[in-house]
CSV table of C-alpha atoms in Angstrom, one decimal:
chain,number,residue,atom,x,y,z
A,1129,MET,CA,-8.6,-17.3,-1.8
A,1130,THR,CA,-7.4,-13.9,-0.5
A,1131,ARG,CA,-6.7,-14.0,3.2
A,1132,VAL,CA,-7.5,-10.6,4.8
A,1133,LEU,CA,-6.5,-9.3,8.3
A,1134,ILE,CA,-8.7,-6.5,9.6
A,1135,LEU,CA,-7.3,-4.6,12.5
A,1136,GLY,CA,-10.5,-3.6,14.2
A,1137,GLY,CA,-12.4,-2.8,17.3
A,1138,THR,CA,-14.6,-0.2,15.6
A,1139,ALA,CA,-18.1,-0.4,14.2
A,1140,GLU,CA,-16.7,0.0,10.7
A,1141,ALA,CA,-14.3,-3.0,11.2
A,1142,ARG,CA,-17.3,-5.1,12.3
A,1143,SER,CA,-19.4,-4.1,9.4
A,1144,LEU,CA,-16.5,-4.8,6.9
A,1145,ALA,CA,-15.9,-8.2,8.5
A,1146,ARG,CA,-19.6,-9.1,8.2
A,1147,LEU,CA,-19.9,-8.0,4.6
A,1148,ALA,CA,-16.6,-9.4,3.4
A,1149,ALA,CA,-17.3,-12.7,5.0
A,1150,GLY,CA,-20.1,-13.2,2.5
A,1151,GLU,CA,-17.8,-12.5,-0.5
A,1152,ARG,CA,-16.6,-15.5,-2.4
A,1153,GLY,CA,-12.8,-15.6,-2.5
A,1154,LEU,CA,-12.2,-13.7,0.7
A,1155,ASP,CA,-11.1,-15.3,4.0
A,1156,ILE,CA,-11.4,-12.8,6.9
A,1157,VAL,CA,-9.6,-12.6,10.2
A,1158,SER,CA,-10.3,-9.8,12.6
A,1159,SER,CA,-7.9,-8.6,15.3
A,1160,LEU,CA,-8.9,-6.8,18.5
A,1161,ALA,CA,-6.4,-5.1,20.8
A,1162,GLY,CA,-8.1,-6.5,23.9
A,1163,ARG,CA,-8.2,-3.2,25.8
A,1164,VAL,CA,-12.0,-3.4,26.3
A,1165,ARG,CA,-13.1,-6.0,28.8
A,1166,ALA,CA,-16.2,-7.2,27.0
A,1167,PRO,CA,-15.7,-6.1,23.3
A,1168,VAL,CA,-18.4,-6.4,20.7
A,1169,LEU,CA,-17.0,-9.2,18.5
A,1170,PRO,CA,-17.2,-9.2,14.7
A,1171,GLU,CA,-18.4,-12.2,12.7
A,1172,GLY,CA,-15.9,-14.8,11.7
A,1173,GLU,CA,-12.4,-15.7,12.9
A,1174,VAL,CA,-11.2,-13.3,15.7
A,1175,ARG,CA,-7.8,-12.9,17.5
A,1176,VAL,CA,-7.4,-10.8,20.6
A,1177,GLY,CA,-4.3,-9.1,21.9
A,1178,GLY,CA,-1.2,-7.3,20.6
A,1179,PHE,CA,1.4,-8.5,18.1
A,1180,GLY,CA,4.5,-7.4,19.8
A,1181,GLY,CA,5.4,-4.3,17.7
A,1182,VAL,CA,6.2,-4.0,14.1
A,1183,GLU,CA,8.3,-7.1,13.9
A,1184,GLY,CA,5.7,-9.2,15.6
A,1185,LEU,CA,3.0,-8.1,13.2
A,1186,ARG,CA,5.2,-8.7,10.2
A,1187,GLU,CA,5.9,-12.2,11.4
A,1188,TRP,CA,2.2,-12.8,12.1
A,1189,LEU,CA,1.3,-11.7,8.6
A,1190,ARG,CA,3.9,-14.1,7.2
A,1191,ASP,CA,3.1,-17.0,9.4
A,1192,ASN,CA,-0.7,-16.7,8.8
A,1193,ALA,CA,-0.4,-16.2,5.0
A,1194,ILE,CA,-2.1,-12.8,5.1
A,1195,ASP,CA,-2.5,-11.4,1.6
A,1196,VAL,CA,-4.1,-8.0,2.5
A,1197,LEU,CA,-4.1,-5.8,5.6
A,1198,VAL,CA,-6.9,-3.4,6.5
A,1199,ASP,CA,-6.3,-0.9,9.2
A,1200,ALA,CA,-9.8,-0.2,10.6
A,1201,THR,CA,-8.7,0.8,14.1
A,1202,HIS,CA,-9.9,3.8,16.0
A,1203,PRO,CA,-8.9,7.2,14.6
A,1204,PHE,CA,-6.8,7.8,17.7
A,1205,ALA,CA,-5.0,4.4,17.5
A,1206,ALA,CA,-1.9,6.1,16.1
A,1207,VAL,CA,0.6,3.5,17.3
A,1208,MET,CA,-1.2,0.6,15.8
A,1209,SER,CA,-1.7,2.4,12.5
A,1210,SER,CA,2.0,3.2,12.4
A,1211,HIS,CA,2.9,-0.4,13.1
A,1212,ALA,CA,0.5,-1.6,10.4
A,1213,ALA,CA,2.1,0.6,7.8
A,1214,ALA,CA,5.6,-0.5,8.7
A,1215,ALA,CA,4.8,-4.2,9.0
A,1216,ALA,CA,2.8,-4.2,5.7
A,1217,ALA,CA,5.7,-2.5,3.9
A,1218,ALA,CA,8.2,-5.0,5.3
A,1219,ALA,CA,6.1,-8.0,4.5
A,1220,GLY,CA,5.1,-6.7,1.0
A,1221,VAL,CA,1.4,-6.8,1.9
A,1222,PRO,CA,-1.0,-4.3,0.5
A,1223,LEU,CA,-2.5,-2.0,3.1
A,1224,LEU,CA,-5.7,0.0,3.3
A,1225,HIS,CA,-6.7,2.5,6.0
A,1226,LEU,CA,-10.4,2.7,6.7
A,1227,ARG,CA,-11.2,5.9,8.6
A,1228,ARG,CA,-14.6,7.3,9.4
A,1229,PRO,CA,-14.9,11.0,8.7
A,1230,GLY,CA,-14.3,13.4,11.6
A,1231,TRP,CA,-17.0,15.6,13.0
A,1232,VAL,CA,-17.7,19.0,11.5
A,1233,ALA,CA,-18.9,22.0,13.5
A,1234,ALA,CA,-22.4,23.2,12.6
A,1235,GLN,CA,-24.2,26.5,13.1
A,1236,GLY,CA,-24.6,27.2,16.8
A,1237,ASP,CA,-21.6,25.1,17.9
A,1238,SER,CA,-19.0,26.7,20.1
A,1239,TRP,CA,-15.9,24.5,19.5
A,1240,THR,CA,-12.2,25.0,20.3
A,1241,ARG,CA,-9.9,22.5,18.5
A,1242,VAL,CA,-6.7,21.5,20.3
A,1243,PRO,CA,-3.8,19.2,19.2
A,1244,SER,CA,-3.6,17.0,22.3
A,1245,LEU,CA,-5.1,15.9,25.6
A,1246,PRO,CA,-2.6,18.0,27.6
A,1247,ALA,CA,-3.7,21.0,25.5
A,1248,ALA,CA,-7.3,20.3,26.3
A,1249,ALA,CA,-6.5,20.1,30.0
A,1250,ALA,CA,-4.7,23.4,30.1
A,1251,GLY,CA,-6.7,26.1,31.8
A,1252,LEU,CA,-9.7,23.9,32.2
A,1253,ARG,CA,-12.2,24.8,34.9
A,1254,GLY,CA,-15.8,24.4,35.9
A,1255,ARG,CA,-18.0,21.3,35.5
A,1256,VAL,CA,-16.6,19.2,32.7
A,1257,PHE,CA,-18.0,16.2,30.8
A,1258,LEU,CA,-15.0,14.2,29.8
A,1259,THR,CA,-15.7,11.8,26.9
A,1260,ILE,CA,-12.3,10.6,25.7
A,1261,GLY,CA,-12.6,6.9,26.6
A,1262,ARG,CA,-10.6,5.3,29.4
A,1263,GLN,CA,-7.2,6.0,28.0
A,1264,GLY,CA,-5.6,9.5,28.5
A,1265,VAL,CA,-7.7,10.5,31.5
A,1266,SER,CA,-4.5,10.9,33.5
A,1267,ALA,CA,-3.8,14.0,31.4
A,1268,PHE,CA,-6.5,15.7,33.5
A,1269,ALA,CA,-5.4,14.4,36.9
A,1270,GLY,CA,-3.6,17.6,37.8
A,1271,VAL,CA,-6.5,19.9,36.9
A,1272,ALA,CA,-7.5,21.4,40.3
A,1273,ASP,CA,-10.2,23.9,39.2
A,1274,ALA,CA,-12.7,21.5,37.6
A,1275,TRP,CA,-15.1,18.7,38.5
A,1276,PHE,CA,-15.3,15.9,36.0
A,1277,LEU,CA,-18.0,13.6,34.8
A,1278,ILE,CA,-15.9,10.9,33.1
A,1279,ARG,CA,-17.7,8.5,30.8
A,1280,ALA,CA,-16.0,5.4,29.4
A,1281,ILE,CA,-16.9,1.8,28.6
A,1282,ASP,CA,-14.4,0.4,31.2
A,1283,PRO,CA,-13.0,2.2,34.3
A,1284,PRO,CA,-10.1,4.5,33.5
A,1285,ASP,CA,-6.7,3.8,35.0
A,1286,PRO,CA,-5.2,6.2,37.7
A,1287,PRO,CA,-4.1,8.8,38.2
A,1288,LEU,CA,-7.5,10.5,37.9
A,1289,PRO,CA,-8.8,14.0,38.7
A,1290,ALA,CA,-9.5,14.4,42.4
A,1291,SER,CA,-13.0,15.8,41.8
A,1292,ARG,CA,-14.9,13.3,39.6
A,1293,GLU,CA,-17.7,10.9,39.0
A,1294,ILE,CA,-17.2,7.9,36.8
A,1295,LEU,CA,-20.1,6.9,34.4
A,1296,LEU,CA,-19.6,3.5,32.7
A,1297,ALA,CA,-21.7,3.3,29.5
A,1298,ARG,CA,-21.4,2.1,25.9
A,1299,GLY,CA,-22.9,4.0,23.0
A,1300,PRO,CA,-24.9,4.7,21.0
A,1301,PHE,CA,-26.3,7.6,23.0
A,1302,ALA,CA,-29.6,9.3,22.1
A,1303,VAL,CA,-29.6,13.1,21.9
A,1304,ASP,CA,-32.5,13.5,24.4
A,1305,ASP,CA,-30.6,11.4,26.9
A,1306,GLU,CA,-27.4,13.4,26.4
A,1307,ILE,CA,-29.3,16.7,26.9
A,1308,ALA,CA,-30.8,15.2,30.2
A,1309,LEU,CA,-27.3,14.1,31.3
A,1310,LEU,CA,-25.7,17.5,30.7
A,1311,ARG,CA,-28.6,19.2,32.5
A,1312,ALA,CA,-28.6,16.8,35.5
A,1313,HIS,CA,-24.8,17.4,36.1
A,1314,ARG,CA,-24.9,21.1,35.2
A,1315,ILE,CA,-22.1,20.6,32.6
A,1316,GLU,CA,-20.3,23.8,31.6
A,1317,VAL,CA,-17.8,22.4,29.1
A,1318,LEU,CA,-17.6,19.1,27.0
A,1319,VAL,CA,-14.2,17.6,26.2
A,1320,THR,CA,-14.1,15.0,23.4
A,1321,LYS,CA,-11.8,13.5,20.8
A,1322,ASP,CA,-12.7,13.9,17.2
A,1323,SER,CA,-13.6,10.3,16.8
A,1324,GLY,CA,-16.4,10.8,14.3
A,1325,GLY,CA,-19.3,8.5,13.7
A,1326,PRO,CA,-23.0,8.7,14.7
A,1327,ASP,CA,-22.9,6.5,17.9
A,1328,THR,CA,-21.5,9.3,20.1
A,1329,GLU,CA,-22.4,12.4,18.1
A,1330,GLY,CA,-25.4,13.0,20.3
A,1331,LYS,CA,-23.4,14.7,23.0
A,1332,LEU,CA,-22.3,17.3,20.4
A,1333,ILE,CA,-25.9,18.0,19.4
A,1334,ALA,CA,-26.8,18.2,23.1
A,1335,ALA,CA,-24.0,20.7,23.7
A,1336,ARG,CA,-25.2,22.8,20.8
A,1337,GLU,CA,-28.8,22.8,22.0
A,1338,LEU,CA,-27.7,23.9,25.5
A,1339,GLY,CA,-25.0,26.3,24.5
A,1340,VAL,CA,-22.3,24.3,26.1
A,1341,PRO,CA,-18.8,25.0,24.7
A,1342,VAL,CA,-16.8,22.0,23.4
A,1343,ILE,CA,-13.1,21.3,23.3
A,1344,VAL,CA,-12.3,18.9,20.5
A,1345,VAL,CA,-9.0,17.1,20.4
A,1346,ASP,CA,-7.8,16.7,16.8
A,1347,ARG,CA,-6.9,13.3,15.3
A,1348,PRO,CA,-3.3,12.2,14.9
A,1349,PRO,CA,-2.2,12.0,11.3
A,1350,LEU,CA,-2.1,8.7,9.5
A,1351,PRO,CA,1.4,7.3,8.9
A,1352,ALA,CA,3.2,8.3,5.8
A,1353,GLY,CA,3.8,5.7,3.1
A,1354,GLY,CA,1.1,6.3,0.5
A,1355,ALA,CA,-1.4,3.5,1.5
A,1356,PRO,CA,-4.9,4.3,0.2
A,1357,VAL,CA,-7.4,5.7,2.6
A,1358,VAL,CA,-11.2,5.3,2.4
A,1359,ALA,CA,-14.0,6.7,4.7
A,1360,ALA,CA,-16.8,4.2,4.0
A,1361,VAL,CA,-17.1,0.5,4.5
A,1362,ASP,CA,-18.5,0.0,1.0
A,1363,ASP,CA,-15.4,1.6,-0.4
A,1364,ALA,CA,-13.2,-0.7,1.6
A,1365,LEU,CA,-15.2,-3.7,0.4
A,1366,ALA,CA,-14.8,-2.6,-3.2
A,1367,TRP,CA,-11.0,-2.3,-2.6
A,1368,LEU,CA,-10.9,-5.8,-1.3
A,1369,ARG,CA,-12.9,-7.1,-4.3
A,1370,GLY,CA,-10.3,-5.5,-6.5
A,1371,ARG,CA,-7.4,-7.5,-4.8
């Protein structure tokens, strides 16, 4: 029996846990960071909470007899991915990164790519639809020349922009609903992370339809170390079968 730890919280992690749980010879444990108040839980065994850094994760892998580690965290969970790479190397556990493809601009899009949230906030003005999740909103707290519609699953932590409206919602979001939302709030610019995936892509299509410019924050790079990377759940399952 091969015991697998999936670092999850994403739709891809849940899909992998569901498919792998039906595979003979695989024993699946999913781990969630616990940052969302009411997370969508994957099938099978689940643990919630941090590990206590690289050393804590390495010890957890050892103490729980983990044979294989899959990093299926959010594309912007750079710290957790880094910890996974270091802990897997220290424990001698094979590691796979499962990362959904990023978004690609299409004809009619008006995108500006930036390397960070502070870069996205620089010079921002007008009526802004901020869709970066609850973490990192503080980077926009000092923007004085903009009004923000901030959408997240859970309320973001302060400090927050002075002129704002908070919209708590969980995707997927339909394109028609996103168009209506942008129109109702007279949105002039959309700010988003390059998270990828279909659940929240509707806002990008809506922005294209309405001619709204988009600021896209680029993903952090995956940690060095040579661990394989796949973009599809089926490829991750095939990798697990090969272990």
